[in-house]
CSV table of C-alpha atoms and ligand atoms in Angstrom, one decimal:
chain,number,residue,atom,x,y,z
A,1063,MET,CA,14.4,14.0,-14.4
A,1064,THR,CA,14.8,10.5,-13.0
A,1065,ALA,CA,13.5,7.4,-14.8
A,1066,ALA,CA,10.8,7.0,-12.2
A,1067,GLN,CA,9.6,10.6,-12.8
A,1068,ALA,CA,9.7,10.0,-16.6
A,1069,ALA,CA,7.4,6.9,-16.3
A,1070,MET,CA,5.0,8.9,-14.1
A,1071,THR,CA,1.9,10.8,-15.3
A,1072,VAL,CA,0.4,13.7,-13.5
A,1073,GLU,CA,-3.2,14.8,-14.0
A,1074,SER,CA,-6.3,16.1,-12.2
A,1075,PRO,CA,-7.9,13.4,-10.0
A,1076,SER,CA,-11.3,12.0,-10.8
A,1077,VAL,CA,-13.8,10.7,-8.3
A,1078,GLU,CA,-12.5,7.2,-9.0
A,1079,ASP,CA,-9.2,8.3,-7.4
A,1080,GLY,CA,-10.8,9.4,-4.2
A,1081,ALA,CA,-10.4,6.0,-2.4
A,1082,ALA,CA,-6.7,5.8,-3.4
A,1083,LEU,CA,-6.0,9.3,-2.2
A,1084,TRP,CA,-7.6,8.4,1.2
A,1085,ARG,CA,-5.4,5.3,1.4
A,1086,ILE,CA,-2.2,7.2,0.6
A,1087,ALA,CA,-3.2,9.8,3.3
A,1088,ARG,CA,-3.9,7.0,5.8
A,1089,ASP,CA,-0.6,5.2,5.1
A,1090,SER,CA,1.4,8.5,5.3
A,1091,GLU,CA,1.1,8.2,9.1
A,1092,SER,CA,1.6,11.9,9.4
A,1093,LEU,CA,-1.3,13.6,7.7
A,1094,ASP,CA,-4.6,14.2,9.5
A,1095,LEU,CA,-6.8,11.6,7.9
A,1096,ASN,CA,-10.1,12.9,6.7
A,1097,SER,CA,-13.2,10.8,5.9
A,1098,PRO,CA,-13.2,8.8,2.7
A,1099,TYR,CA,-16.2,10.9,1.7
A,1100,SER,CA,-14.2,14.1,1.8
A,1101,TYR,CA,-11.6,12.8,-0.7
A,1102,LEU,CA,-14.4,11.8,-3.1
A,1103,LEU,CA,-15.9,15.2,-2.7
A,1104,TRP,CA,-12.5,16.9,-3.2
A,1105,CYS,CA,-12.0,14.9,-6.4
A,1106,ARG,CA,-15.3,16.2,-7.7
A,1107,ASP,CA,-15.2,19.8,-6.6
A,1108,PHE,CA,-11.5,20.8,-6.4
A,1109,ALA,CA,-10.0,18.7,-9.2
A,1110,ALA,CA,-8.9,21.8,-11.0
A,1111,THR,CA,-6.6,22.7,-8.1
A,1112,SER,CA,-5.5,19.2,-7.3
A,1113,LEU,CA,-3.2,16.6,-9.0
A,1114,VAL,CA,-2.6,12.9,-8.8
A,1115,ALA,CA,0.6,11.2,-9.9
A,1116,ARG,CA,0.4,7.7,-11.4
A,1117,ASP,CA,3.0,5.0,-11.9
A,1118,ALA,CA,3.5,3.3,-15.3
A,1119,ASP,CA,0.5,1.0,-14.5
A,1120,GLY,CA,-1.8,4.0,-13.8
A,1121,GLU,CA,-1.9,3.4,-10.1
A,1122,PRO,CA,-1.9,6.6,-7.9
A,1123,ILE,CA,1.4,7.0,-6.0
A,1124,ALA,CA,1.1,10.6,-4.9
A,1125,PHE,CA,-1.3,13.5,-4.7
A,1126,VAL,CA,-1.6,17.1,-3.9
A,1127,THR,CA,-5.0,18.6,-3.0
A,1128,GLY,CA,-5.5,22.4,-3.0
A,1129,TYR,CA,-8.1,25.1,-3.3
A,1130,LEU,CA,-8.2,28.9,-4.0
A,1131,ARG,CA,-9.0,30.9,-0.9
A,1132,PRO,CA,-12.6,32.2,-1.4
A,1133,ASP,CA,-11.7,35.6,0.0
A,1134,ARG,CA,-8.3,35.7,-1.7
A,1135,PRO,CA,-8.7,33.9,-5.0
A,1136,GLY,CA,-5.1,34.5,-6.0
A,1137,THR,CA,-3.9,32.4,-3.2
A,1138,LEU,CA,-3.6,28.6,-3.7
A,1139,VAL,CA,-3.8,26.7,-0.4
A,1140,VAL,CA,-2.1,23.3,-0.5
A,1141,TRP,CA,-4.4,21.3,1.7
A,1142,GLN,CA,-2.6,17.9,1.7
A,1143,ILE,CA,0.4,16.5,-0.2
A,1144,ALA,CA,1.6,13.0,0.2
A,1145,VAL,CA,3.8,10.5,-1.6
A,1146,ASP,CA,3.5,6.8,-1.2
A,1147,ARG,CA,6.4,5.6,1.0
A,1148,ALA,CA,8.0,3.5,-1.7
A,1149,HIS,CA,8.4,6.6,-3.9
A,1150,ARG,CA,9.6,9.2,-1.4
A,1151,GLY,CA,12.9,11.1,-1.6
A,1152,ARG,CA,13.0,11.3,-5.4
A,1153,GLY,CA,11.7,14.8,-5.8
A,1154,LEU,CA,8.2,13.6,-6.6
A,1155,ALA,CA,6.4,16.0,-4.2
A,1156,GLY,CA,8.4,18.9,-5.7
A,1157,VAL,CA,7.3,17.8,-9.2
A,1158,LEU,CA,3.7,17.9,-8.1
A,1159,LEU,CA,4.0,21.3,-6.5
A,1160,ASP,CA,5.7,22.7,-9.6
A,1161,ALA,CA,3.0,21.2,-11.8
A,1162,LEU,CA,0.1,22.5,-9.7
A,1163,SER,CA,1.5,26.0,-9.4
A,1164,ALA,CA,2.2,26.0,-13.2
A,1165,ARG,CA,-1.4,25.0,-13.9
A,1166,VAL,CA,-3.1,27.3,-11.4
A,1167,ALA,CA,-0.6,30.2,-11.7
A,1168,PRO,CA,-1.4,31.6,-8.3
A,1169,GLY,CA,-0.2,34.9,-6.9
A,1170,ALA,CA,0.8,33.1,-3.7
A,1171,VAL,CA,0.9,29.6,-2.2
A,1172,GLU,CA,0.0,28.7,1.4
A,1173,ALA,CA,0.4,25.5,3.3
A,1174,THR,CA,0.6,24.6,7.0
A,1175,VAL,CA,3.4,22.5,8.4
A,1176,THR,CA,3.8,21.1,11.9
A,1177,PRO,CA,7.3,21.8,13.4
A,1178,ASP,CA,8.2,18.1,13.5
A,1179,ASN,CA,7.7,17.6,9.7
A,1180,THR,CA,11.2,18.1,8.3
A,1181,ALA,CA,10.4,16.7,4.9
A,1182,SER,CA,7.5,19.0,4.5
A,1183,ASP,CA,9.5,22.0,5.7
A,1184,ARG,CA,12.2,21.1,3.2
A,1185,LEU,CA,9.6,20.6,0.4
A,1186,PHE,CA,8.1,24.1,0.7
A,1187,THR,CA,11.4,25.9,1.5
A,1188,ALA,CA,13.0,24.3,-1.6
A,1189,TYR,CA,9.9,25.2,-3.7
A,1190,ALA,CA,10.3,28.9,-2.6
A,1191,GLU,CA,14.1,28.8,-3.4
A,1192,ARG,CA,13.6,27.2,-6.8
A,1193,HIS,CA,11.2,29.8,-7.9
A,1194,GLY,CA,13.0,32.8,-6.3
A,1195,LEU,CA,10.0,33.5,-4.0
A,1196,ARG,CA,9.8,34.8,-0.5
A,1197,LEU,CA,8.8,32.4,2.3
A,1198,GLU,CA,7.2,33.8,5.5
A,1199,ARG,CA,6.2,31.6,8.5
A,1200,GLU,CA,3.8,32.3,11.3
A,1201,VAL,CA,1.6,30.1,13.5
A,1202,LEU,CA,-1.8,29.8,11.9
A,1203,PHE,CA,-3.6,27.4,14.3
A,1204,ASP,CA,-2.1,27.0,17.7
A,1205,GLY,CA,-2.3,23.5,19.1
A,1206,SER,CA,-4.8,24.6,21.8
A,1207,LEU,CA,-7.4,25.3,19.0
A,1208,PHE,CA,-7.6,21.6,18.2
A,1209,PRO,CA,-9.9,19.2,20.1
A,1210,GLU,CA,-8.0,17.1,22.6
A,1211,THR,CA,-6.4,14.0,21.0
A,1212,PRO,CA,-5.8,10.9,23.0
A,1213,GLY,CA,-2.4,9.3,23.2
A,1214,PRO,CA,1.0,9.8,24.9
A,1215,ALA,CA,2.1,12.6,22.6
A,1216,GLY,CA,-0.7,14.8,24.1
A,1217,GLY,CA,-2.3,17.5,22.0
A,1218,HIS,CA,-1.9,18.7,18.5
A,1219,LEU,CA,1.3,20.5,17.4
A,1220,PRO,CA,0.8,24.1,16.1
A,1221,GLU,CA,0.1,24.4,12.4
A,1222,VAL,CA,2.6,26.9,11.0
A,1223,LEU,CA,1.5,28.8,8.0
A,1224,TYR,CA,4.1,28.9,5.1
A,1225,ARG,CA,3.1,31.8,2.8
A,1226,ILE,CA,5.1,31.8,-0.4
A,1227,SER,CA,4.8,34.9,-2.6
A,1228,PRO,CA,6.8,37.1,-4.9
A,1229,ARG,CA,9.6,39.1,-3.2
A,1230,PRO,CA,8.6,42.8,-2.9
A,1231,HIS,CA,10.4,45.0,-5.5
A,1232,HIS,CA,12.9,47.4,-4.0
A,1233,ASP,CA,12.6,50.9,-5.4
A,1234,GLN,CA,16.2,52.1,-6.0
A,1235,THR,CA,15.3,55.8,-6.0
A,1236,THR,CA,13.3,55.9,-2.8
A,1237,GLY,CA,14.7,52.8,-1.0
A,1238,GLU,CA,11.1,51.8,-0.3
A,1239,SER,CA,9.7,48.3,-0.8
A,1240,LEU,CA,6.9,48.4,-3.3
B,2080,COA,C1,6.5,15.5,2.6
B,2080,COA,C2,6.5,14.5,1.4
B,2080,COA,C3,5.2,14.8,0.6
B,2080,COA,C4,7.7,14.8,0.6
B,2080,COA,O1,7.7,13.9,-0.6
B,2080,COA,P1,9.0,13.5,-1.4
B,2080,COA,O2,8.6,13.2,-2.8
B,2080,COA,O3,9.7,12.4,-0.7
B,2080,COA,O4,9.8,14.9,-1.3
B,2080,COA,P2,10.9,15.3,-2.3
B,2080,COA,O5,11.7,14.1,-2.7
B,2080,COA,O6,10.4,16.3,-3.3
B,2080,COA,O7,11.9,16.1,-1.2
B,2080,COA,C5,11.5,17.4,-0.8
B,2080,COA,C6,12.6,17.9,0.1
B,2080,COA,O8,12.4,17.2,1.4
B,2080,COA,C7,13.6,16.6,1.8
B,2080,COA,N1,13.2,15.3,2.4
B,2080,COA,C8,12.5,14.3,1.9
B,2080,COA,N2,12.3,13.4,2.8
B,2080,COA,C9,12.9,13.8,4.0
B,2080,COA,C10,13.1,13.3,5.3
B,2080,COA,N3,12.5,12.1,5.6
B,2080,COA,N4,13.7,14.0,6.2
B,2080,COA,C11,14.3,15.2,5.8
B,2080,COA,N5,14.2,15.8,4.6
B,2080,COA,C12,13.5,15.1,3.7
B,2080,COA,C13,14.4,16.3,0.4
B,2080,COA,O9,15.7,16.2,0.6
B,2080,COA,C14,14.0,17.6,-0.3
B,2080,COA,O10,14.8,18.7,0.2
B,2080,COA,P3,15.9,19.3,-0.7
B,2080,COA,O11,15.2,19.9,-1.9
B,2080,COA,O12,16.5,20.4,0.2
B,2080,COA,O13,16.8,18.2,-1.1
B,2080,COA,C15,6.5,13.0,1.9
B,2080,COA,O14,7.6,12.9,2.8
B,2080,COA,C16,5.2,12.5,2.5
B,2080,COA,O15,4.3,12.0,1.9
B,2080,COA,N6,5.1,12.7,3.9
B,2080,COA,C17,3.9,12.3,4.6
B,2080,COA,C18,2.8,13.2,4.3
B,2080,COA,C19,3.2,14.7,4.8
B,2080,COA,O16,3.8,14.9,5.8
B,2080,COA,N7,2.8,15.6,3.9
B,2080,COA,C20,3.0,17.0,4.1
B,2080,COA,C21,2.1,17.7,5.1
B,2080,COA,S1,2.1,19.4,4.9
């Protein structure tokens, strides 16, 4: 653990953190920014499946928001994860993912990643490797599903679903995957 990680506290967010979460998402420049209201609502209704990391002064420096899928309550969906630029590259996002999955103990973790987001790809791939889990990828939302977005880059990139779950057991006697 680094000194920065040791000085950090991680806990469920409260409504008072909603504005800071919105600011971190806005300043990330890569997340889809939702309304300030949605972050307040998230901090009220999904605090048990979300975490905020604070620096030594108690200021939010990173967050992860998630929910349990209503039709698959064993699956934790990571909705957004972001680390303040000044604190990136020190394993903070990995610490948040580990802490959230330890708290929720889900059967599987899902997140979507756009193909241009190398840091996010590394984050979820490393998480699966660290925990000895299987990682499967498939396009969840093709770019054409999104409303047209203005700008030179054109439309939305596909959102690729990363599904992270236990490796199937291999039956030595039958050779079948269980
Ligand atoms: C993605 C993000 C949360 C990672 O936070 P972080 O605390 O810097 O990540 P970590 O230090 O835990 O690093 C995770 C992995 O990504 C790699 N990584 C971090 N930044 C990277 C970069 N800019 N380019 C390539 N790889 C990068 C790390 O090396 C590490 O991989 P490793 O375990 O193989 O060494 C952060 O970059 C961020 O806030 N990005 C903007 C928001 C965003 O894109 N969120 C994800 C949407 S799904």
